[in-house]
Amino acid sequence: MDAILWSWEQARATVASPDIDRMVGVAVDSPVVAVELGDHDGAEIAGRLSRLPVVSVGVGSYADYAWDIRCDDPEPIIAGVLANPIAAVTTAQVLRDGESRGFGDALLVESLAYATLQSGAEFASWLATQGRRVRNDDHPRVRTSEHADRVDVILDRPRLRNLINARMRDELIDTFGALAHGPTRPIRLSGEGPAFCAGGDPAEFGTVADPATAHMLRSTATIAVYLHRVADRVTAQVHGPCVGAGVEIMAFCDRVQAHPDTWFRLPETRMGLLPGVGGTVSIPARIGRHRTLAWLLQDSTIDANTALKWGLIDSIQEPETDPADS
């Protein structure tokens, strides 16, 4: 796999070819095209590339919105695409039209794409590097605490940094489903122990081999649908590691308050996947699709100050002491 680097003149001439679909794209070993735009926005070029299975990168401050990525330095983006080109291109395709889809349709597209990638070689390669451990579901994974003025929902798997497994998923669905039909009190979502949520539980990755079944399970039981119903009254209080699914869930909430020690990461494309807990909807709604894709492709860790600057979180503050907590 190789990147294509064009000047604006080269790109303009090439995309006009009727054979452009046989010249660029992941299927012909060219999963990423970067164009030095100079004083041009490249809207026509980006529009043509947006119909192809390729990550398009507009290099320059005038890059049009239609580009998948707009940046000044394409090298980190190119490296991210080449690391897992099928996951990178699929993620770009899902994000492109996400804003025009309704909530349900956007989740459906995400689920189909995620299930497809689960059956791919890139995910299999990542999964082969992971150790295996015994799964133990003897204890509840979500704890609720009701107060006069709010309901606390607490991820309660502290030893494993609140990794989300099937049991925690189901308990969150039950909890948010019940809250949607109960009194309309504010809800505070937090995590027990040293982390808010360090992502999905690797012990359960790849346990459903059939992608069609995986899609049916994911589209039937997804936290995003139930959280979305009450999201306008949920404040997430996050701390420590907030990774993958933890970021996706947090981003749905009306407000996000982060402890100064919080750090954030989206490793999904480096795993051969894309966000699968509604993150292709929730994260772009906060930081935009371009920044979402760039963050995924670079697999970078950001701190609370950067998250606040981006709009991923709403404030940085120490947890409040509250008599209701005692």
mmCIF file of C-alpha atoms in Angstrom:
data_model
loop_
_atom_site.group_PDB
_atom_site.id
_atom_site.type_symbol
_atom_site.label_atom_id
_atom_site.label_comp_id
_atom_site.label_asym_id
_atom_site.label_seq_id
_atom_site.Cartn_x
_atom_site.Cartn_y
_atom_site.Cartn_z
ATOM 1 C CA MET A 1 0.000 0.000 0.000
ATOM 2 C CA ASP A 2 1.271 3.483 -0.883
ATOM 3 C CA ALA A 3 0.091 7.050 -0.489
ATOM 4 C CA ILE A 4 -0.513 9.312 -3.452
ATOM 5 C CA LEU A 5 0.844 12.858 -3.146
ATOM 6 C CA TRP A 6 -0.358 15.354 -5.738
ATOM 7 C CA SER A 7 -0.024 19.037 -6.390
ATOM 8 C CA TRP A 8 -3.271 20.867 -7.022
ATOM 9 C CA GLU A 9 -2.570 20.856 -10.768
ATOM 10 C CA GLN A 10 -1.864 17.111 -10.807
ATOM 11 C CA ALA A 11 -4.979 16.350 -8.795
ATOM 12 C CA ARG A 12 -7.200 18.526 -10.956
ATOM 13 C CA ALA A 13 -6.011 16.820 -14.116
ATOM 14 C CA THR A 14 -6.170 13.288 -12.728
ATOM 15 C CA VAL A 15 -9.590 13.325 -11.066
ATOM 16 C CA ALA A 16 -11.121 14.400 -14.372
ATOM 17 C CA SER A 17 -10.202 11.000 -15.824
ATOM 18 C CA PRO A 18 -13.111 8.571 -16.248
ATOM 19 C CA ASP A 19 -10.755 5.870 -14.931
ATOM 20 C CA ILE A 20 -10.029 7.599 -11.620
ATOM 21 C CA ASP A 21 -11.752 4.802 -9.693
ATOM 22 C CA ARG A 22 -9.146 2.376 -11.058
ATOM 23 C CA MET A 23 -6.264 4.682 -10.168
ATOM 24 C CA VAL A 24 -6.893 5.383 -6.477
ATOM 25 C CA GLY A 25 -8.497 3.480 -3.640
ATOM 26 C CA VAL A 26 -7.714 0.795 -1.123
ATOM 27 C CA ALA A 27 -8.548 -1.943 -3.649
ATOM 28 C CA VAL A 28 -5.722 -0.740 -5.916
ATOM 29 C CA ASP A 29 -3.244 -0.279 -3.064
ATOM 30 C CA SER A 30 -3.649 3.502 -2.856
ATOM 31 C CA PRO A 31 -5.781 4.082 0.263
ATOM 32 C CA VAL A 32 -4.850 7.721 0.823
ATOM 33 C CA VAL A 33 -4.519 10.750 -1.464
ATOM 34 C CA ALA A 34 -2.980 13.971 -0.173
ATOM 35 C CA VAL A 35 -3.154 17.127 -2.284
ATOM 36 C CA GLU A 36 -1.060 20.275 -1.780
ATOM 37 C CA LEU A 37 -3.729 22.914 -2.380
ATOM 38 C CA GLY A 38 -1.824 26.162 -2.114
ATOM 39 C CA ASP A 39 -4.381 28.963 -2.473
ATOM 40 C CA HIS A 40 -7.146 26.628 -3.685
ATOM 41 C CA ASP A 41 -9.866 24.899 -1.659
ATOM 42 C CA GLY A 42 -9.970 21.843 -3.913
ATOM 43 C CA ALA A 43 -13.732 21.441 -3.492
ATOM 44 C CA GLU A 44 -14.247 19.789 -6.874
ATOM 45 C CA ILE A 45 -11.355 17.391 -6.320
ATOM 46 C CA ALA A 46 -12.534 16.510 -2.815
ATOM 47 C CA GLY A 47 -16.065 15.951 -4.056
ATOM 48 C CA ARG A 48 -14.849 13.481 -6.672
ATOM 49 C CA LEU A 49 -12.635 11.636 -4.194
ATOM 50 C CA SER A 50 -15.455 11.456 -1.651
ATOM 51 C CA ARG A 51 -17.200 8.951 -3.904
ATOM 52 C CA LEU A 52 -14.188 6.615 -3.844
ATOM 53 C CA PRO A 53 -12.808 4.192 -1.207
ATOM 54 C CA VAL A 54 -9.908 6.417 -0.240
ATOM 55 C CA VAL A 55 -8.991 8.807 2.563
ATOM 56 C CA SER A 56 -8.684 12.265 1.014
ATOM 57 C CA VAL A 57 -6.364 14.795 2.639
ATOM 58 C CA GLY A 58 -6.495 18.476 1.710
ATOM 59 C CA VAL A 59 -3.187 20.082 2.661
ATOM 60 C CA GLY A 60 -3.482 23.809 3.293
ATOM 61 C CA SER A 61 -5.531 26.335 5.184
ATOM 62 C CA TYR A 62 -8.127 26.733 2.415
ATOM 63 C CA ALA A 63 -9.120 23.050 2.216
ATOM 64 C CA ASP A 64 -12.832 22.615 1.555
ATOM 65 C CA TYR A 65 -15.129 20.824 4.007
ATOM 66 C CA ALA A 66 -15.543 17.895 1.572
ATOM 67 C CA TRP A 67 -12.029 16.610 2.325
ATOM 68 C CA ASP A 68 -11.869 13.761 4.836
ATOM 69 C CA ILE A 69 -8.915 15.471 6.553
ATOM 70 C CA ARG A 70 -7.801 19.107 6.421
ATOM 71 C CA CYS A 71 -4.272 19.712 7.712
ATOM 72 C CA ASP A 72 -0.904 21.343 7.137
ATOM 73 C CA ASP A 73 1.217 18.216 7.653
ATOM 74 C CA PRO A 74 -0.143 15.056 6.013
ATOM 75 C CA GLU A 75 2.610 12.675 7.138
ATOM 76 C CA PRO A 76 1.058 11.531 10.475
ATOM 77 C CA ILE A 77 -2.269 11.020 8.711
ATOM 78 C CA ILE A 78 -0.667 9.006 5.913
ATOM 79 C CA ALA A 79 1.135 6.812 8.451
ATOM 80 C CA GLY A 80 -2.157 6.175 10.248
ATOM 81 C CA VAL A 81 -3.941 5.185 7.056
ATOM 82 C CA LEU A 82 -1.157 2.863 5.920
ATOM 83 C CA ALA A 83 -1.082 1.137 9.320
ATOM 84 C CA ASN A 84 -4.600 -0.273 8.753
ATOM 85 C CA PRO A 85 -5.865 0.956 5.387
ATOM 86 C CA ILE A 86 -9.172 -0.924 5.276
ATOM 87 C CA ALA A 87 -10.228 0.295 8.720
ATOM 88 C CA ALA A 88 -9.061 3.827 7.905
ATOM 89 C CA VAL A 89 -10.972 4.051 4.625
ATOM 90 C CA THR A 90 -14.095 2.455 6.102
ATOM 91 C CA THR A 91 -14.064 4.940 8.978
ATOM 92 C CA ALA A 92 -13.706 7.855 6.567
ATOM 93 C CA GLN A 93 -16.650 6.562 4.512
ATOM 94 C CA VAL A 94 -18.877 6.199 7.581
ATOM 95 C CA LEU A 95 -18.027 9.691 8.839
ATOM 96 C CA ARG A 96 -18.532 11.469 5.494
ATOM 97 C CA ASP A 97 -22.318 11.476 5.435
ATOM 98 C CA GLY A 98 -22.938 10.989 9.139
ATOM 99 C CA GLU A 99 -24.329 14.464 9.676
ATOM 100 C CA SER A 100 -27.023 13.950 7.031
ATOM 101 C CA ARG A 101 -28.253 10.676 8.512
ATOM 102 C CA GLY A 102 -30.792 10.420 11.266
ATOM 103 C CA PHE A 103 -29.649 9.033 14.603
ATOM 104 C CA GLY A 104 -30.977 5.528 13.976
ATOM 105 C CA ASP A 105 -29.621 5.321 10.442
ATOM 106 C CA ALA A 106 -26.197 6.534 11.581
ATOM 107 C CA LEU A 107 -26.016 3.814 14.240
ATOM 108 C CA LEU A 108 -27.121 1.219 11.686
ATOM 109 C CA VAL A 109 -24.337 2.184 9.275
ATOM 110 C CA GLU A 110 -21.803 2.155 12.122
ATOM 111 C CA SER A 111 -22.919 -1.324 13.210
ATOM 112 C CA LEU A 112 -22.725 -2.758 9.689
ATOM 113 C CA ALA A 113 -19.255 -1.296 9.166
ATOM 114 C CA TYR A 114 -18.022 -2.474 12.562
ATOM 115 C CA ALA A 115 -19.284 -6.023 12.024
ATOM 116 C CA THR A 116 -17.652 -6.129 8.591
ATOM 117 C CA LEU A 117 -14.293 -5.005 9.978
ATOM 118 C CA GLN A 118 -14.527 -7.620 12.747
ATOM 119 C CA SER A 119 -14.267 -10.287 10.054
ATOM 120 C CA GLY A 120 -11.261 -8.647 8.390
ATOM 121 C CA ALA A 121 -7.561 -9.438 8.422
ATOM 122 C CA GLU A 122 -6.570 -6.193 10.156
ATOM 123 C CA PHE A 123 -8.681 -6.930 13.218
ATOM 124 C CA ALA A 124 -7.543 -10.567 13.223
ATOM 125 C CA SER A 125 -3.931 -9.402 13.218
ATOM 126 C CA TRP A 126 -4.529 -7.120 16.199
ATOM 127 C CA LEU A 127 -6.520 -9.755 18.074
ATOM 128 C CA ALA A 128 -3.670 -12.263 17.694
ATOM 129 C CA THR A 129 -1.448 -9.947 19.754
ATOM 130 C CA GLN A 130 -3.828 -9.894 22.702
ATOM 131 C CA GLY A 131 -3.542 -12.201 25.680
ATOM 132 C CA ARG A 132 -6.544 -14.107 26.932
ATOM 133 C CA ARG A 133 -7.956 -14.112 30.417
ATOM 134 C CA VAL A 134 -10.833 -15.878 32.116
ATOM 135 C CA ARG A 135 -14.059 -13.876 32.043
ATOM 136 C CA ASN A 136 -15.895 -13.570 35.335
ATOM 137 C CA ASP A 137 -19.380 -12.084 35.430
ATOM 138 C CA ASP A 138 -20.389 -12.971 38.964
ATOM 139 C CA HIS A 139 -20.864 -9.400 40.149
ATOM 140 C CA PRO A 140 -22.948 -6.458 38.888
ATOM 141 C CA ARG A 141 -21.010 -3.981 36.758
ATOM 142 C CA VAL A 142 -23.211 -0.901 37.216
ATOM 143 C CA ARG A 143 -24.281 0.660 40.494
ATOM 144 C CA THR A 144 -27.023 3.235 40.905
ATOM 145 C CA SER A 145 -27.639 5.584 43.800
ATOM 146 C CA GLU A 146 -30.796 7.673 44.017
ATOM 147 C CA HIS A 147 -30.911 11.062 45.727
ATOM 148 C CA ALA A 148 -33.599 13.682 46.047
ATOM 149 C CA ASP A 149 -32.080 15.858 43.336
ATOM 150 C CA ARG A 150 -30.354 13.345 41.044
ATOM 151 C CA VAL A 151 -29.514 9.742 40.187
ATOM 152 C CA ASP A 152 -25.919 8.517 40.179
ATOM 153 C CA VAL A 153 -24.981 5.854 37.637
ATOM 154 C CA ILE A 154 -21.564 4.400 38.426
ATOM 155 C CA LEU A 155 -19.493 2.033 36.296
ATOM 156 C CA ASP A 156 -18.371 -0.495 38.894
ATOM 157 C CA ARG A 157 -15.587 -2.673 37.578
ATOM 158 C CA PRO A 158 -12.655 -0.819 39.120
ATOM 159 C CA ARG A 159 -10.072 -3.622 39.064
ATOM 160 C CA LEU A 160 -10.261 -3.682 35.260
ATOM 161 C CA ARG A 161 -10.644 0.104 34.910
ATOM 162 C CA ASN A 162 -14.325 -0.243 34.044
ATOM 163 C CA LEU A 163 -13.762 -2.075 30.783
ATOM 164 C CA ILE A 164 -17.155 -2.555 29.168
ATOM 165 C CA ASN A 165 -18.136 -6.177 28.718
ATOM 166 C CA ALA A 166 -21.470 -7.698 27.717
ATOM 167 C CA ARG A 167 -22.729 -7.701 31.274
ATOM 168 C CA MET A 168 -21.926 -4.024 31.847
ATOM 169 C CA ARG A 169 -23.491 -3.178 28.480
ATOM 170 C CA ASP A 170 -26.706 -4.960 29.395
ATOM 171 C CA GLU A 171 -26.831 -3.350 32.839
ATOM 172 C CA LEU A 172 -26.318 0.117 31.339
ATOM 173 C CA ILE A 173 -29.113 -0.556 28.843
ATOM 174 C CA ASP A 174 -31.420 -1.623 31.675
ATOM 175 C CA THR A 175 -30.429 1.373 33.795
ATOM 176 C CA PHE A 176 -30.848 4.040 31.129
ATOM 177 C CA GLY A 177 -34.017 2.371 29.868
ATOM 178 C CA ALA A 178 -35.558 2.581 33.330
ATOM 179 C CA LEU A 179 -34.423 6.180 33.812
ATOM 180 C CA ALA A 180 -36.070 7.183 30.535
ATOM 181 C CA HIS A 181 -39.438 6.216 31.990
ATOM 182 C CA GLY A 182 -38.883 7.446 35.539
ATOM 183 C CA PRO A 183 -38.855 10.901 37.143
ATOM 184 C CA THR A 184 -36.902 13.414 35.063
ATOM 185 C CA ARG A 185 -34.158 14.031 37.594
ATOM 186 C CA PRO A 186 -30.609 14.931 36.574
ATOM 187 C CA ILE A 187 -28.287 11.949 36.103
ATOM 188 C CA ARG A 188 -24.598 11.840 36.980
ATOM 189 C CA LEU A 189 -22.492 9.211 35.186
ATOM 190 C CA SER A 190 -19.099 8.328 36.671
ATOM 191 C CA GLY A 191 -16.656 5.455 37.115
ATOM 192 C CA GLU A 192 -15.436 3.727 40.264
ATOM 193 C CA GLY A 193 -11.708 3.354 40.846
ATOM 194 C CA PRO A 194 -8.734 4.810 38.933
ATOM 195 C CA ALA A 195 -10.486 5.244 35.560
ATOM 196 C CA PHE A 196 -13.763 6.403 34.120
ATOM 197 C CA CYS A 197 -13.640 3.734 31.416
ATOM 198 C CA ALA A 198 -10.645 2.231 29.627
ATOM 199 C CA GLY A 199 -12.732 1.002 26.674
ATOM 200 C CA GLY A 200 -14.284 -2.261 25.589
ATOM 201 C CA ASP A 201 -13.113 -5.461 27.242
ATOM 202 C CA PRO A 202 -10.535 -7.203 24.984
ATOM 203 C CA ALA A 203 -11.470 -10.531 26.609
ATOM 204 C CA GLU A 204 -14.722 -10.418 24.656
ATOM 205 C CA PHE A 205 -13.380 -9.095 21.355
ATOM 206 C CA GLY A 206 -13.775 -11.554 18.530
ATOM 207 C CA THR A 207 -16.031 -13.945 20.461
ATOM 208 C CA VAL A 208 -18.742 -13.673 17.777
ATOM 209 C CA ALA A 209 -17.115 -14.993 14.618
ATOM 210 C CA ASP A 210 -20.057 -14.425 12.260
ATOM 211 C CA PRO A 211 -20.253 -10.741 11.214
ATOM 212 C CA ALA A 212 -23.969 -10.955 10.401
ATOM 213 C CA THR A 213 -24.733 -12.212 13.906
ATOM 214 C CA ALA A 214 -22.407 -9.586 15.375
ATOM 215 C CA HIS A 215 -24.384 -6.871 13.590
ATOM 216 C CA MET A 216 -27.701 -8.277 14.793
ATOM 217 C CA LEU A 217 -26.437 -8.369 18.387
ATOM 218 C CA ARG A 218 -24.955 -4.878 18.175
ATOM 219 C CA SER A 219 -28.035 -3.308 16.591
ATOM 220 C CA THR A 220 -30.319 -5.028 19.112
ATOM 221 C CA ALA A 221 -28.362 -4.229 22.274
ATOM 222 C CA THR A 222 -26.525 -0.925 22.090
ATOM 223 C CA ILE A 223 -25.887 1.490 24.943
ATOM 224 C CA ALA A 224 -26.091 4.467 22.576
ATOM 225 C CA VAL A 225 -29.831 4.154 21.917
ATOM 226 C CA TYR A 226 -30.760 4.079 25.595
ATOM 227 C CA LEU A 227 -28.279 6.737 26.679
ATOM 228 C CA HIS A 228 -29.470 9.002 23.880
ATOM 229 C CA ARG A 229 -32.992 8.958 25.344
ATOM 230 C CA VAL A 230 -31.831 10.581 28.587
ATOM 231 C CA ALA A 231 -28.646 12.306 27.396
ATOM 232 C CA ASP A 232 -30.074 15.818 27.793
ATOM 233 C CA ARG A 233 -30.035 15.380 31.577
ATOM 234 C CA VAL A 234 -26.799 13.420 31.965
ATOM 235 C CA THR A 235 -23.544 14.922 33.219
ATOM 236 C CA ALA A 236 -20.517 12.678 32.829
ATOM 237 C CA GLN A 237 -17.794 13.126 35.432
ATOM 238 C CA VAL A 238 -14.674 11.508 34.003
ATOM 239 C CA HIS A 239 -11.211 10.896 35.382
ATOM 240 C CA GLY A 240 -8.084 8.903 34.630
ATOM 241 C CA PRO A 241 -8.076 6.888 31.400
ATOM 242 C CA CYS A 242 -11.027 7.544 29.094
ATOM 243 C CA VAL A 243 -10.467 5.320 26.086
ATOM 244 C CA GLY A 244 -12.456 4.067 23.107
ATOM 245 C CA ALA A 245 -15.975 3.189 24.243
ATOM 246 C CA GLY A 246 -15.473 5.395 27.291
ATOM 247 C CA VAL A 247 -15.030 8.431 25.035
ATOM 248 C CA GLU A 248 -17.964 7.396 22.847
ATOM 249 C CA ILE A 249 -20.375 7.110 25.767
ATOM 250 C CA MET A 250 -19.126 10.244 27.488
ATOM 251 C CA ALA A 251 -19.573 12.299 24.313
ATOM 252 C CA PHE A 252 -23.311 11.593 24.188
ATOM 253 C CA CYS A 253 -23.872 13.295 27.542
ATOM 254 C CA ASP A 254 -25.210 16.835 27.770
ATOM 255 C CA ARG A 255 -22.226 17.928 29.848
ATOM 256 C CA VAL A 256 -18.813 16.403 30.477
ATOM 257 C CA GLN A 257 -16.724 17.425 33.461
ATOM 258 C CA ALA A 258 -13.175 16.087 33.491
ATOM 259 C CA HIS A 259 -10.763 15.764 36.391
ATOM 260 C CA PRO A 260 -7.402 17.415 35.575
ATOM 261 C CA ASP A 261 -5.763 13.951 35.443
ATOM 262 C CA THR A 262 -8.064 12.669 32.684
ATOM 263 C CA TRP A 263 -6.581 11.548 29.395
ATOM 264 C CA PHE A 264 -8.364 10.452 26.234
ATOM 265 C CA ARG A 265 -7.540 8.056 23.405
ATOM 266 C CA LEU A 266 -9.299 6.502 20.390
ATOM 267 C CA PRO A 267 -7.341 3.375 19.334
ATOM 268 C CA GLU A 268 -10.005 1.738 17.175
ATOM 269 C CA THR A 269 -8.513 2.061 13.686
ATOM 270 C CA ARG A 270 -5.184 0.742 14.960
ATOM 271 C CA MET A 271 -7.174 -2.322 16.068
ATOM 272 C CA GLY A 272 -8.589 -2.743 12.567
ATOM 273 C CA LEU A 273 -11.969 -1.392 13.675
ATOM 274 C CA LEU A 274 -13.910 1.855 14.031
ATOM 275 C CA PRO A 275 -15.866 3.235 17.007
ATOM 276 C CA GLY A 276 -18.740 0.858 17.693
ATOM 277 C CA VAL A 277 -20.715 2.253 20.639
ATOM 278 C CA GLY A 278 -22.166 5.189 18.736
ATOM 279 C CA GLY A 279 -18.869 7.061 18.566
ATOM 280 C CA THR A 280 -19.188 7.872 14.849
ATOM 281 C CA VAL A 281 -22.221 9.921 15.943
ATOM 282 C CA SER A 282 -21.363 11.250 19.409
ATOM 283 C CA ILE A 283 -17.740 12.298 18.925
ATOM 284 C CA PRO A 284 -18.152 14.205 15.624
ATOM 285 C CA ALA A 285 -21.125 16.025 17.196
ATOM 286 C CA ARG A 286 -18.668 17.477 19.695
ATOM 287 C CA ILE A 287 -15.437 17.945 17.747
ATOM 288 C CA GLY A 288 -16.367 17.567 14.057
ATOM 289 C CA ARG A 289 -15.755 14.719 11.664
ATOM 290 C CA HIS A 290 -12.356 15.943 10.410
ATOM 291 C CA ARG A 291 -10.824 16.088 13.878
ATOM 292 C CA THR A 292 -12.468 12.786 14.820
ATOM 293 C CA LEU A 293 -10.912 10.983 11.861
ATOM 294 C CA ALA A 294 -7.510 12.625 12.349
ATOM 295 C CA TRP A 295 -7.511 11.634 16.019
ATOM 296 C CA LEU A 296 -8.415 8.040 15.190
ATOM 297 C CA LEU A 297 -5.776 7.746 12.480
ATOM 298 C CA GLN A 298 -3.010 9.152 14.664
ATOM 299 C CA ASP A 299 -4.021 7.127 17.759
ATOM 300 C CA SER A 300 -2.806 9.992 19.908
ATOM 301 C CA THR A 301 -3.401 10.524 23.613
ATOM 302 C CA ILE A 302 -4.742 13.945 24.553
ATOM 303 C CA ASP A 303 -4.984 15.579 27.954
ATOM 304 C CA ALA A 304 -7.883 17.398 29.554
ATOM 305 C CA ASN A 305 -6.714 20.820 28.382
ATOM 306 C CA THR A 306 -6.617 19.690 24.754
ATOM 307 C CA ALA A 307 -10.011 18.010 25.132
ATOM 308 C CA LEU A 308 -11.453 21.267 26.484
ATOM 309 C CA LYS A 309 -9.950 23.266 23.613
ATOM 310 C CA TRP A 310 -11.467 20.844 21.096
ATOM 311 C CA GLY A 311 -14.903 20.864 22.747
ATOM 312 C CA LEU A 312 -14.750 17.184 23.635
ATOM 313 C CA ILE A 313 -15.401 18.121 27.268
ATOM 314 C CA ASP A 314 -17.150 21.127 28.805
ATOM 315 C CA SER A 315 -15.052 21.823 31.906
ATOM 316 C CA ILE A 316 -12.056 20.736 33.952
ATOM 317 C CA GLN A 317 -12.625 20.518 37.664
ATOM 318 C CA GLU A 318 -12.018 18.483 40.786
ATOM 319 C CA PRO A 319 -14.988 16.356 41.882
ATOM 320 C CA GLU A 320 -17.415 18.300 44.027
ATOM 321 C CA THR A 321 -18.035 17.224 47.600
ATOM 322 C CA ASP A 322 -21.720 16.720 48.129
ATOM 323 C CA PRO A 323 -23.600 15.753 51.299
ATOM 324 C CA ALA A 324 -25.653 13.376 49.124
ATOM 325 C CA ASP A 325 -22.505 11.323 48.537
ATOM 326 C CA SER A 326 -22.117 10.475 52.178
#
